[in-house]
Amino acid sequence: MCGIIGIVGQTPVAPRLIESLKRLEYRGYDSAGIAAFENGRVVRRRAEGKLRNLEAVLQSEPVQATVGVGHTRWATHGRPSERNAHPHQAGRVTVVHNGIIENFAELKAELAGQGRSFESETDTEVVAHLIDSELKAGKPPVEAFKAALDRLRGAYALAVIIEGETQLVLGARHGPPLVVGWGQGEMFLGSDALAVGPFTNRVSYLHDGDYVALDAQGARVFDGTGAEVSRPPKQVSSSAAVMEKGNYRHFMEKEIHDQPEAVQHTLAAYLDPVRMRAEAPDGFDFSTIDRIQIVACGTAYYAGVIAKYLFERYAGLPTDVEVASEFRYRSPALSPRTLAIAISQSGETADTLAALRHARAEGQKIAVVVNVPTSSMAREADRLWPTHAGPEIGVASTKAFTAQVSALTALVIAAAGKRKKVDGNEQARMVRLLLEAPRLIAEASEAEDEVRAIAYDLSKARDVLYLGRGAMSALAMEGALKLKEISYIHAEGYAAGELKHGPIALIDEQTPVIALAPYDELFEKTQSNLQEVGARGGPVIAVTDRRGAPHLSSTARLIIAPEADPLIAPLVFAPAIQLLAYYTAVHKGTDVDQPRNLAKSVTVE
Ligand code: M6R
């Protein structure tokens, strides 16, 4: 959601805070700010909008300091403005915060009753006041901090500096992650390993409930009970710090073209190309379960829906998929022989993490398909089934999605084998098909010229419908999500057969319909649905393959994807819908990598 950095350093802190915030901007980008000790006093610089606005402020009003905190914001309480930008201050205390303080209204009323006044509409400001009032009551800094934490309800990661304590940065984690970075005679606090990546690759992950006091020499970490604990640093891969666009205009464009490699790396963890077998990295035996319950959000949820089709079709394994924000608040009927699978790029999405914990509390074993191996989900699950997409920076997920679908498809083959739904020959055939996916995805990404031309027309539309059947209906929903996110055009994805039950009323000459129509056993049905659209004047765009093309050329504008077996068709058709959304957004001139109102990692409910 928001990004946090704290530094107790030896060299000028302002450029270092900015460098780190650039890596955190994917978390939120509606305002940014820093605060640091200049000649013993805390000075603050803040700006509404992108980080470059804060950089401009710092150019005209530089800060000379070596210790400070920084923040990039995704607004929850209070609209994006300089006044609501972090850091927030009260008395001696300056705070940056990621998350939501749920009881802020009652705390604010109490603090106001004590004569304290507030300058922002944020929930964060109450934290600064609470700590300051504990300091005023005579408590030393760490105790004052702990006393304030004990009053907070909700989800938060905090970094705090206190006037008069120029070599101290305090941090706390309750929900959203927070890491401590260990340097040589300097220390760092960050929302994730990327935040401290420019300065160190030795990182401790704070546990839920931990709080920490950093000075230049090290960190003292305490758990929620106040007991001092050890959180030894780990070496993290330096690739976490590599985030370059290369020759591409946007990260999203690069990440679409990174997909063959992302899928190949991911499959290497699941497929044995010598024995032509698929297996979960930990050898999980799918014959020990009767059901799968998938939980995820957004794009990861659609990857889960595709997996449902495949698990049931090929492995005969009943599979339920639910958006995590719903699952966590109901009482799902779970059996002991159910495996819960959480799917997530970041491994930090608050709803998915809470759903995972909910399933655990219900006695379920948990596996996670996750892209960040050091994330909270990776650490909390019983089984870690990684994707190897590398860091994904564009807010609209692309390569993480195909990496998830490829890992899940490999697991489907493993499950089909273990459950004796396929023999050795059939398993080898399926593995061979999946090994072909990276090449076919690369080929699919070459259809850019047709896609660009169609996207130009799409950029004029107000509403767009996406249709597909079987697993392609989930890809249709993912296509609609991509378009909404980055082009701000209203779009919906439907199972093609549902069109006649209502949505067809939306069809007119101004409402393009995009059909995902591989030439498979359901092709003719989809073709009929497209006739129904054409008969009502709706412009039709069909993503199909060479065998489907002649049947659709009189009804639709075509984007040709490579022919693919149904097992891997969702992977092979994915680049077309991603590129369509991408070029539509480019034609519209929107901010592709950082679309309005969104953030890469949603660590609040
Ligand atoms: O990090 P996660 O995979 O858990 O994130 C889940 C969703 O927030 C994410 O997929 C979101 O829908 C993307 N912006 C989609 O492009």
mmCIF file of N, CA, C and O and ligand atoms in Angstrom, residues 296-302 343-350 352-353 369-372 377 392 394-398 400 404 478 481-482 485-486 595 598-602, ligand 1:
data_model
loop_
_atom_site.group_PDB
_atom_site.id
_atom_site.type_symbol
_atom_site.label_atom_id
_atom_site.label_comp_id
_atom_site.label_asym_id
_atom_site.label_seq_id
_atom_site.Cartn_x
_atom_site.Cartn_y
_atom_site.Cartn_z
ATOM 1 N N ALA A 296 -7.498 -16.111 -3.341
ATOM 2 C CA ALA A 296 -6.604 -15.134 -3.987
ATOM 3 C C ALA A 296 -7.413 -13.881 -4.294
ATOM 4 O O ALA A 296 -8.632 -13.853 -4.102
ATOM 5 N N CYS A 297 -6.736 -12.864 -4.781
ATOM 6 C CA CYS A 297 -7.408 -11.603 -5.158
ATOM 7 C C CYS A 297 -6.984 -11.209 -6.568
ATOM 8 O O CYS A 297 -5.864 -11.501 -7.000
ATOM 9 N N GLY A 298 -7.855 -10.473 -7.233
ATOM 10 C CA GLY A 298 -7.518 -9.839 -8.506
ATOM 11 C C GLY A 298 -7.041 -10.841 -9.539
ATOM 12 O O GLY A 298 -7.638 -11.904 -9.754
ATOM 13 N N THR A 299 -5.934 -10.492 -10.147
ATOM 14 C CA THR A 299 -5.375 -11.340 -11.202
ATOM 15 C C THR A 299 -5.035 -12.737 -10.679
ATOM 16 O O THR A 299 -5.245 -13.738 -11.369
ATOM 17 N N ALA A 300 -4.529 -12.809 -9.463
ATOM 18 C CA ALA A 300 -4.174 -14.109 -8.894
ATOM 19 C C ALA A 300 -5.437 -14.975 -8.754
ATOM 20 O O ALA A 300 -5.392 -16.204 -8.901
ATOM 21 N N TYR A 301 -6.570 -14.329 -8.474
ATOM 22 C CA TYR A 301 -7.837 -15.058 -8.389
ATOM 23 C C TYR A 301 -8.182 -15.677 -9.754
ATOM 24 O O TYR A 301 -8.586 -16.844 -9.833
ATOM 25 N N TYR A 302 -7.989 -14.902 -10.814
ATOM 26 C CA TYR A 302 -8.301 -15.462 -12.141
ATOM 27 C C TYR A 302 -7.355 -16.613 -12.489
ATOM 28 O O TYR A 302 -7.764 -17.579 -13.139
ATOM 29 N N ILE A 343 -2.859 -17.960 -3.666
ATOM 30 C CA ILE A 343 -2.045 -17.542 -4.823
ATOM 31 C C ILE A 343 -1.800 -16.044 -4.690
ATOM 32 O O ILE A 343 -2.738 -15.277 -4.475
ATOM 33 N N SER A 344 -0.555 -15.645 -4.847
ATOM 34 C CA SER A 344 -0.251 -14.217 -4.700
ATOM 35 C C SER A 344 1.094 -13.896 -5.341
ATOM 36 O O SER A 344 2.052 -14.652 -5.181
ATOM 37 N N GLN A 345 1.139 -12.791 -6.045
ATOM 38 C CA GLN A 345 2.430 -12.301 -6.543
ATOM 39 C C GLN A 345 3.266 -11.831 -5.366
ATOM 40 O O GLN A 345 4.364 -12.295 -5.138
ATOM 41 N N SER A 346 2.708 -10.879 -4.614
ATOM 42 C CA SER A 346 3.496 -10.209 -3.567
ATOM 43 C C SER A 346 3.699 -11.076 -2.334
ATOM 44 O O SER A 346 4.684 -10.942 -1.625
ATOM 45 N N GLY A 347 2.720 -11.926 -2.053
ATOM 46 C CA GLY A 347 2.759 -12.683 -0.802
ATOM 47 C C GLY A 347 2.410 -11.831 0.407
ATOM 48 O O GLY A 347 2.560 -12.258 1.551
ATOM 49 N N GLU A 348 1.933 -10.599 0.164
ATOM 50 C CA GLU A 348 1.626 -9.687 1.267
ATOM 51 C C GLU A 348 0.194 -9.175 1.225
ATOM 52 O O GLU A 348 -0.186 -8.407 2.118
ATOM 53 N N THR A 349 -0.585 -9.513 0.215
ATOM 54 C CA THR A 349 -1.944 -8.983 0.097
ATOM 55 C C THR A 349 -2.731 -9.302 1.367
ATOM 56 O O THR A 349 -2.879 -10.467 1.740
ATOM 57 N N ALA A 350 -3.230 -8.248 2.017
ATOM 58 C CA ALA A 350 -3.818 -8.424 3.353
ATOM 59 C C ALA A 350 -4.979 -9.420 3.326
ATOM 60 O O ALA A 350 -5.094 -10.275 4.210
ATOM 61 N N THR A 352 -5.613 -11.896 1.243
ATOM 62 C CA THR A 352 -5.190 -13.282 0.996
ATOM 63 C C THR A 352 -4.472 -13.839 2.227
ATOM 64 O O THR A 352 -4.680 -14.996 2.620
ATOM 65 N N LEU A 353 -3.660 -12.995 2.837
ATOM 66 C CA LEU A 353 -2.942 -13.432 4.040
ATOM 67 C C LEU A 353 -3.941 -13.772 5.156
ATOM 68 O O LEU A 353 -3.812 -14.785 5.850
ATOM 69 N N VAL A 369 1.227 -20.415 -3.715
ATOM 70 C CA VAL A 369 1.897 -20.210 -4.993
ATOM 71 C C VAL A 369 2.247 -18.731 -4.990
ATOM 72 O O VAL A 369 1.370 -17.870 -5.109
ATOM 73 N N VAL A 370 3.514 -18.422 -4.806
ATOM 74 C CA VAL A 370 3.879 -17.036 -4.498
ATOM 75 C C VAL A 370 5.175 -16.651 -5.208
ATOM 76 O O VAL A 370 6.053 -17.491 -5.412
ATOM 77 N N ASN A 371 5.248 -15.371 -5.577
ATOM 78 C CA ASN A 371 6.405 -14.912 -6.360
ATOM 79 C C ASN A 371 7.529 -14.363 -5.487
ATOM 80 O O ASN A 371 8.653 -14.268 -5.952
ATOM 81 N N VAL A 372 7.196 -13.932 -4.280
ATOM 82 C CA VAL A 372 8.234 -13.357 -3.408
ATOM 83 C C VAL A 372 8.531 -14.379 -2.305
ATOM 84 O O VAL A 372 7.737 -14.542 -1.367
ATOM 85 N N MET A 377 3.398 -14.623 3.273
ATOM 86 C CA MET A 377 2.694 -15.874 2.929
ATOM 87 C C MET A 377 3.674 -17.026 2.776
ATOM 88 O O MET A 377 3.415 -18.138 3.236
ATOM 89 N N GLU A 392 8.072 -7.876 -10.213
ATOM 90 C CA GLU A 392 7.094 -7.300 -11.157
ATOM 91 C C GLU A 392 6.787 -5.893 -10.652
ATOM 92 O O GLU A 392 6.333 -5.716 -9.523
ATOM 93 N N GLY A 394 5.246 -3.140 -12.808
ATOM 94 C CA GLY A 394 3.991 -2.581 -13.332
ATOM 95 C C GLY A 394 2.855 -2.980 -12.395
ATOM 96 O O GLY A 394 2.784 -4.138 -11.963
ATOM 97 N N VAL A 395 1.987 -2.025 -12.083
ATOM 98 C CA VAL A 395 0.880 -2.335 -11.169
ATOM 99 C C VAL A 395 -0.029 -3.403 -11.782
ATOM 100 O O VAL A 395 -0.536 -4.279 -11.081
ATOM 101 N N ALA A 396 -0.224 -3.338 -13.098
ATOM 102 C CA ALA A 396 -1.050 -4.367 -13.755
ATOM 103 C C ALA A 396 -0.215 -5.628 -13.907
ATOM 104 O O ALA A 396 0.813 -5.636 -14.584
ATOM 105 N N SER A 397 -0.683 -6.685 -13.288
ATOM 106 C CA SER A 397 0.095 -7.922 -13.257
ATOM 107 C C SER A 397 0.058 -8.621 -14.615
ATOM 108 O O SER A 397 -0.992 -8.766 -15.227
ATOM 109 N N THR A 398 1.219 -9.047 -15.092
ATOM 110 C CA THR A 398 1.289 -9.770 -16.381
ATOM 111 C C THR A 398 2.121 -11.039 -16.211
ATOM 112 O O THR A 398 1.596 -12.135 -16.180
ATOM 113 N N ALA A 400 3.631 -12.182 -13.633
ATOM 114 C CA ALA A 400 3.336 -12.950 -12.419
ATOM 115 C C ALA A 400 2.143 -13.861 -12.682
ATOM 116 O O ALA A 400 2.089 -14.993 -12.191
ATOM 117 N N GLN A 404 2.090 -17.828 -12.497
ATOM 118 C CA GLN A 404 1.153 -18.550 -11.607
ATOM 119 C C GLN A 404 0.429 -19.650 -12.386
ATOM 120 O O GLN A 404 0.324 -20.796 -11.926
ATOM 121 N N GLU A 478 -9.912 -11.697 -16.730
ATOM 122 C CA GLU A 478 -8.588 -11.098 -16.520
ATOM 123 C C GLU A 478 -8.331 -10.011 -17.572
ATOM 124 O O GLU A 478 -7.787 -8.942 -17.259
ATOM 125 N N LEU A 481 -10.198 -6.972 -16.520
ATOM 126 C CA LEU A 481 -9.526 -6.310 -15.382
ATOM 127 C C LEU A 481 -8.328 -5.495 -15.875
ATOM 128 O O LEU A 481 -8.137 -4.342 -15.473
ATOM 129 N N LYS A 482 -7.533 -6.098 -16.784
ATOM 130 C CA LYS A 482 -6.355 -5.376 -17.302
ATOM 131 C C LYS A 482 -6.781 -4.075 -17.959
ATOM 132 O O LYS A 482 -6.175 -3.026 -17.744
ATOM 133 N N GLU A 485 -7.987 -1.460 -15.399
ATOM 134 C CA GLU A 485 -6.932 -0.930 -14.533
ATOM 135 C C GLU A 485 -6.109 0.166 -15.188
ATOM 136 O O GLU A 485 -5.810 1.169 -14.567
ATOM 137 N N ILE A 486 -5.742 -0.059 -16.454
ATOM 138 C CA ILE A 486 -4.754 0.881 -17.011
ATOM 139 C C ILE A 486 -5.324 1.839 -18.042
ATOM 140 O O ILE A 486 -4.704 2.861 -18.319
ATOM 141 N N PRO A 595 -1.202 3.318 -12.623
ATOM 142 C CA PRO A 595 -2.542 3.850 -12.892
ATOM 143 C C PRO A 595 -3.170 4.458 -11.645
ATOM 144 O O PRO A 595 -2.824 4.088 -10.518
ATOM 145 N N LEU A 598 -4.592 3.032 -7.756
ATOM 146 C CA LEU A 598 -4.156 1.653 -7.474
ATOM 147 C C LEU A 598 -2.803 1.635 -6.765
ATOM 148 O O LEU A 598 -2.123 2.644 -6.663
ATOM 149 N N ALA A 599 -2.448 0.475 -6.292
ATOM 150 C CA ALA A 599 -1.114 0.246 -5.735
ATOM 151 C C ALA A 599 -0.756 -1.195 -6.031
ATOM 152 O O ALA A 599 -1.637 -2.035 -6.213
ATOM 153 N N LYS A 600 0.522 -1.472 -6.092
ATOM 154 C CA LYS A 600 0.947 -2.816 -6.482
ATOM 155 C C LYS A 600 0.591 -3.843 -5.418
ATOM 156 O O LYS A 600 0.160 -4.936 -5.718
ATOM 157 N N SER A 601 0.820 -3.464 -4.184
ATOM 158 C CA SER A 601 0.652 -4.453 -3.131
ATOM 159 C C SER A 601 -0.375 -3.898 -2.140
ATOM 160 O O SER A 601 -0.167 -2.832 -1.572
ATOM 161 N N VAL A 602 -1.480 -4.621 -1.979
ATOM 162 C CA VAL A 602 -2.599 -4.068 -1.206
ATOM 163 C C VAL A 602 -2.575 -4.683 0.195
ATOM 164 O O VAL A 602 -3.147 -5.747 0.425
HETATM 165 O O1 M6R B 1 0.184 -9.591 -4.892
HETATM 166 P P1 M6R B 1 -1.113 -10.313 -5.183
HETATM 167 O O2 M6R B 1 -0.990 -11.267 -6.330
HETATM 168 O O3 M6R B 1 -1.687 -10.985 -3.982
HETATM 169 O O4 M6R B 1 -2.110 -9.171 -5.636
HETATM 170 C C1 M6R B 1 -3.456 -9.463 -5.885
HETATM 171 C C2 M6R B 1 -4.143 -8.337 -6.603
HETATM 172 O O5 M6R B 1 -4.109 -7.162 -5.832
HETATM 173 C C3 M6R B 1 -3.486 -8.050 -7.958
HETATM 174 O O6 M6R B 1 -3.496 -9.179 -8.778
HETATM 175 C C4 M6R B 1 -4.220 -6.897 -8.684
HETATM 176 O O7 M6R B 1 -5.508 -7.297 -9.042
HETATM 177 C C5 M6R B 1 -3.399 -6.472 -9.898
HETATM 178 N N1 M6R B 1 -3.301 -5.050 -9.947
HETATM 179 C C6 M6R B 1 -3.945 -6.974 -11.178
HETATM 180 O O8 M6R B 1 -3.297 -6.484 -12.296
#
